[in-house]
Short mmCIF file of C-alpha atoms in Angstrom, two decimals:
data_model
loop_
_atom_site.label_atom_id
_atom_site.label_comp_id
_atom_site.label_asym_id
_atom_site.label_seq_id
_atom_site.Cartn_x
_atom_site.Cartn_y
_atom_site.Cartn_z
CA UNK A 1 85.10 121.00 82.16
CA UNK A 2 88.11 122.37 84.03
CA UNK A 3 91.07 120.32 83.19
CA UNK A 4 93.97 119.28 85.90
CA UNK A 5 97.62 118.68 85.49
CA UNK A 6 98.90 116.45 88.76
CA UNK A 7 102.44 115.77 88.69
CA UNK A 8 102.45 113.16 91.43
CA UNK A 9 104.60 109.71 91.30
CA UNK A 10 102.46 107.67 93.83
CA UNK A 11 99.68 107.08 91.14
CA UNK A 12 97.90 105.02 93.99
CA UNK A 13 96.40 108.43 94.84
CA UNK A 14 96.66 110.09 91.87
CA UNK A 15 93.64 107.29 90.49
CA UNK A 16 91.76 108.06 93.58
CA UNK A 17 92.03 111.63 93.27
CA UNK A 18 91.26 111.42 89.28
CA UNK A 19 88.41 109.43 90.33
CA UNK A 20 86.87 111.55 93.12
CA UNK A 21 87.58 114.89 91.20
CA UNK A 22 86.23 114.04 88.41
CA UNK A 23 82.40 113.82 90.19
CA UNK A 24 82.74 118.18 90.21
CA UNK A 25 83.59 118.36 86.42
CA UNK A 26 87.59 118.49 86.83
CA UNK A 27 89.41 115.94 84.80
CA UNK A 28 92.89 115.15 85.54
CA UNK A 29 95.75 114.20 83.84
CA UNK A 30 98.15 112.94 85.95
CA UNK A 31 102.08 112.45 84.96
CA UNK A 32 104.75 111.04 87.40
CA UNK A 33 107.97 112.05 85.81
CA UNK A 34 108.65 116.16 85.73
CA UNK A 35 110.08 116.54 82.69
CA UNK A 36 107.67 114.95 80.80
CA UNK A 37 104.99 117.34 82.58
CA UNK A 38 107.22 119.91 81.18
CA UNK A 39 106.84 118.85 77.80
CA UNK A 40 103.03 118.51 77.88
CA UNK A 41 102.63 121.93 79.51
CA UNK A 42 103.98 123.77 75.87
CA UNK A 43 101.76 121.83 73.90
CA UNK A 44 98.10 121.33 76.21
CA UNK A 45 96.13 123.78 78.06
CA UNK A 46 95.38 123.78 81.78
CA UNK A 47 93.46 125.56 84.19
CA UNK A 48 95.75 124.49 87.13
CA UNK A 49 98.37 122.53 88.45
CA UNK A 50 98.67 119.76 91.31
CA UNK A 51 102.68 119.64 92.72
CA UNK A 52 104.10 117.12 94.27
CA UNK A 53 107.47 118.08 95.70
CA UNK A 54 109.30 114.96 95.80
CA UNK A 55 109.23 113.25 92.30
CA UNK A 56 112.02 111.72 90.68
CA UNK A 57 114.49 113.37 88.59
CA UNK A 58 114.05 117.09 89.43
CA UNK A 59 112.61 118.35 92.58
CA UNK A 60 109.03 119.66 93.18
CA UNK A 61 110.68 123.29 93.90
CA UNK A 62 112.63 123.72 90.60
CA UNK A 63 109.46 122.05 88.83
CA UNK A 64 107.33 124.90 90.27
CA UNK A 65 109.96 127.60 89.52
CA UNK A 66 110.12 126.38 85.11
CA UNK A 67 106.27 126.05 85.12
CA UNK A 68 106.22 129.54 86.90
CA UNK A 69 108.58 131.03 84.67
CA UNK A 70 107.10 130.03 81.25
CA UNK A 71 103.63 129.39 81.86
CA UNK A 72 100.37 132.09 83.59
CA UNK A 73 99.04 129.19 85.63
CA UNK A 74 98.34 128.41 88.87
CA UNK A 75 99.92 125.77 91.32
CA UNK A 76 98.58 124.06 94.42
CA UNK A 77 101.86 122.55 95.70
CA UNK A 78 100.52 119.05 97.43
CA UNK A 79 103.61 117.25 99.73
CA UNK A 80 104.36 115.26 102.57
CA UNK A 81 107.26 116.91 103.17
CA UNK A 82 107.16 118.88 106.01
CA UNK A 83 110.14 121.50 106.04
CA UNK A 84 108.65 125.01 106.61
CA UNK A 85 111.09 126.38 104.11
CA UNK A 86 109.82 124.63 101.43
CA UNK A 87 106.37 125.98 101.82
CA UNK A 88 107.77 129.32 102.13
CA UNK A 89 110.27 129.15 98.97
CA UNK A 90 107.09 127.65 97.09
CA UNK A 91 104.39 130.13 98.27
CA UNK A 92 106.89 133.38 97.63
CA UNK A 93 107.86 132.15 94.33
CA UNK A 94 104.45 132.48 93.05
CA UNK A 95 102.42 129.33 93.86
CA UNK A 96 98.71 129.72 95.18
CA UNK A 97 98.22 126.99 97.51
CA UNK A 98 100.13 124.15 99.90
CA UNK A 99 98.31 121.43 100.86
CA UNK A 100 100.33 118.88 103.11
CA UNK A 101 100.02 115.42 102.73
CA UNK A 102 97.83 113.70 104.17
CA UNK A 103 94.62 115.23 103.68
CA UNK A 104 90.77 114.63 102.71
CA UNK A 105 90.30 115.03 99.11
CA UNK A 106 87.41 117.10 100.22
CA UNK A 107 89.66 119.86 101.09
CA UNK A 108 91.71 119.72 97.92
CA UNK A 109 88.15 120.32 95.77
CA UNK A 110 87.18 123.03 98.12
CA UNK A 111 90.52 124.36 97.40
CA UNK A 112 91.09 123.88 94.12
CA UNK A 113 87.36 125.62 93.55
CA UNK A 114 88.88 128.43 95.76
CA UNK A 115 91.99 128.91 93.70
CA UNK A 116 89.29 128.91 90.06
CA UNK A 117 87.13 131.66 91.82
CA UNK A 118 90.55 133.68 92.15
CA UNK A 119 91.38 133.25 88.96
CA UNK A 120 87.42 133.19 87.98
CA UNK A 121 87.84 130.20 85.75
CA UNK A 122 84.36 128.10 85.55
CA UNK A 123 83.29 124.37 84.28
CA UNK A 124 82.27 125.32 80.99
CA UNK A 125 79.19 123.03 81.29
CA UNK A 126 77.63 124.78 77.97
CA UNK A 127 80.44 124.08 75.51
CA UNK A 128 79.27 123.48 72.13
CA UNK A 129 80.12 119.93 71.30
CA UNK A 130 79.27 118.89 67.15
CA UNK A 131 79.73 114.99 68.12
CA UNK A 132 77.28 112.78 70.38
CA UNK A 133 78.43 109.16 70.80
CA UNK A 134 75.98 106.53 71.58
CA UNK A 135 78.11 103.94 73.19
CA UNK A 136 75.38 100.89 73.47
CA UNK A 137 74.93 101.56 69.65
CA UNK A 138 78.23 101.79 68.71
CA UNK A 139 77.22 104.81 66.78
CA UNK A 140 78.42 108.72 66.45
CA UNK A 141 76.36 111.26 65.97
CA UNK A 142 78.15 114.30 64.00
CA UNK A 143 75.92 117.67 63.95
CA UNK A 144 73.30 115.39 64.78
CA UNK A 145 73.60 113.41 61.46
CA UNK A 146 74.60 109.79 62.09
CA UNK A 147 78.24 108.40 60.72
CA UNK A 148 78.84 105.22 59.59
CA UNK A 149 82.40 103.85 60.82
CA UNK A 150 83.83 101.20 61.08
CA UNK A 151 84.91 99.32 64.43
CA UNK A 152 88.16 100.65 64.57
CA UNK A 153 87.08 103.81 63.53
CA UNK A 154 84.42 104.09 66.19
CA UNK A 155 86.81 103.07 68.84
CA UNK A 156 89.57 105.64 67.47
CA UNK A 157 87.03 108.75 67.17
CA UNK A 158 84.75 108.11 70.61
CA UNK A 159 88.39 107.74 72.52
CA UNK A 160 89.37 111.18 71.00
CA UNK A 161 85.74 112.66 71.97
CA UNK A 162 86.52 111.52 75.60
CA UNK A 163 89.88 112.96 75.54
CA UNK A 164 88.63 116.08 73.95
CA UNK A 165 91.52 119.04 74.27
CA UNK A 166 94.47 116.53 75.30
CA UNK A 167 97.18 115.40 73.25
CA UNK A 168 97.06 111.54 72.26
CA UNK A 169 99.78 109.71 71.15
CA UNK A 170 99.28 106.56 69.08
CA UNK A 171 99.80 104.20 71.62
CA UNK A 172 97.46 105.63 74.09
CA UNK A 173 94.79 104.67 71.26
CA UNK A 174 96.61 101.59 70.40
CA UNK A 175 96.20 100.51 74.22
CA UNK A 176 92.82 101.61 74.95
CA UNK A 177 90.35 100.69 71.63
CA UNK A 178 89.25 97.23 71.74
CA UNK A 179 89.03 97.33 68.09
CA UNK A 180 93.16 98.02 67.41
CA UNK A 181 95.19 95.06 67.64
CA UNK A 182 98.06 95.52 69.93
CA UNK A 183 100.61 94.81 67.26
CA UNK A 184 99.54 97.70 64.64
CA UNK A 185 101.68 99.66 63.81
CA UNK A 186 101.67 103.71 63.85
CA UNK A 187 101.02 104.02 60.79
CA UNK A 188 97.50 102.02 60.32
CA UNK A 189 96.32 104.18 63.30
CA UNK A 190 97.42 107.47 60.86
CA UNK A 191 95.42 105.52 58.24
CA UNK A 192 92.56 105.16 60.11
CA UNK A 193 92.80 108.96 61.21
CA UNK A 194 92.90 109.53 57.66
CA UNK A 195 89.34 108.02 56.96
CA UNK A 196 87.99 109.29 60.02
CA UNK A 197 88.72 113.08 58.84
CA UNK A 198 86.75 112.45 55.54
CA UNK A 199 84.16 111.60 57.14
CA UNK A 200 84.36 114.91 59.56
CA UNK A 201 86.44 117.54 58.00
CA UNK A 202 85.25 119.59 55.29
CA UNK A 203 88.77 119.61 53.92
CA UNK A 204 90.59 116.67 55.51
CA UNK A 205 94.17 118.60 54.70
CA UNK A 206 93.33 121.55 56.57
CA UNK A 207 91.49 119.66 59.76
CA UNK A 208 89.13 121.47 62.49
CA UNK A 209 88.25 119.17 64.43
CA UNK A 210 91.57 116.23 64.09
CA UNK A 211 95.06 118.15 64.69
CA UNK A 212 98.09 116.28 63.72
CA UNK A 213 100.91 116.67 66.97
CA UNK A 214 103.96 115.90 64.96
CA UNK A 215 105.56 112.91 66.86
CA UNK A 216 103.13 112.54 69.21
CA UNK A 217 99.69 111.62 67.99
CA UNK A 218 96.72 113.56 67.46
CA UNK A 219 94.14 116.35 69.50
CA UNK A 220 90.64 116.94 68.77
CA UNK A 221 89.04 120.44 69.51
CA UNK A 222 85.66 121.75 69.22
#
């Protein structure tokens, strides 16, 4: 699956783009404030980058000149603004694309697709995956052998499978499995991590499949 960063503070479209995208294997992660995207750039991969230019807190030009200076990515720069100059200054310093705002999302697939070609990156549509999660069942297939978890466990590990390859923080899985009370703390999510790589991990101190993002959360690969 190729996988989107959109920096874009009017999340109103960012959902609808997430949604629409994500029907031609692309899933994005959209993040409104720039510095943050920053952040998650040094410690997630991407195959490309959606720019707005006007966000708040740093401008969409000196967002696209860090990224561009640190990171072998490419950019489709996606504004309302409508100064010339800023679509020159964006295109020179090294970004592939400039949609203006509005537009069809149609056009931004056919363009993000043309932008992949360039930089022949494809949907990886036969990526092994070790894990199978049967939703109706509640149940999680591992290597095709079948796990026995608890609730919260269930809810922690299937959350992770669907965010395969992003960073999750604890209270992303605090917020979004049924099964975790909104009041636990950190820490009984770590213990519940803890039981889930025993159940996974060959050696649960030296993890393949659960990585540990120190003061974040947690990633799982493979």
């Amino acid at each position: 699956m190729i996988k989107i960063l959109m920096i874009e503070d009017d999340i109103e479209l960012a959902e609808m783009l997430i949604e629409y995208l994500s029907k031609f294997q692309i899933e994005v992660k959209n993040i409104d404030e720039p510095y943050l995207a920053l952040s998650t750039l040094n410690i997630q991969r991407f195959d490309l980058i959606i720019l707005d230019l006007t966000l708040p807190n740093m401008d969409g030009i000196d967002v696209c000149r860090e990224i561009l200076a640190k990171h072998k990515i490419p950019i489709i720069i996606s504004s309302a603004r409508s100064d010339v100059a800023d679509k020159v200054t964006a295109l020179k310093m090294g970004a592939e694309d400039y949609l203006p705002k509005p537009y069809d999302p149609r056009e931004l697939e056919a363009r993000i697709s043309t932008v992949l070609r360039r930089y022949k990156i494809k949907p990886k549509t036969e990526q092994k995956n070790d894990f199978r999660v049967d939703k109706d069942g509640m149940q999680i297939f591992f290597k095709d052998k079948k796990l026995e978890f608890t609730n919260a466990e269930f809810g922690i590990l299937s959350y992770l499978i669907q965010k395969r390859g992003f960073v999750i923080s604890r209270e992303e899985l605090i917020m979004n499995v049924d099964a975790i009370n909104e009041d636990s703390s950190n820490k009984s999510i770590d213990v519940i991590i803890f039981r889930i790589r025993h159940k996974i991990e060959d050696n649960p101190k030296e993890p393949k499949y659960i990585f540990s993002i120190r003061g974040i959360g947690y990633k799982l690969e493979r």
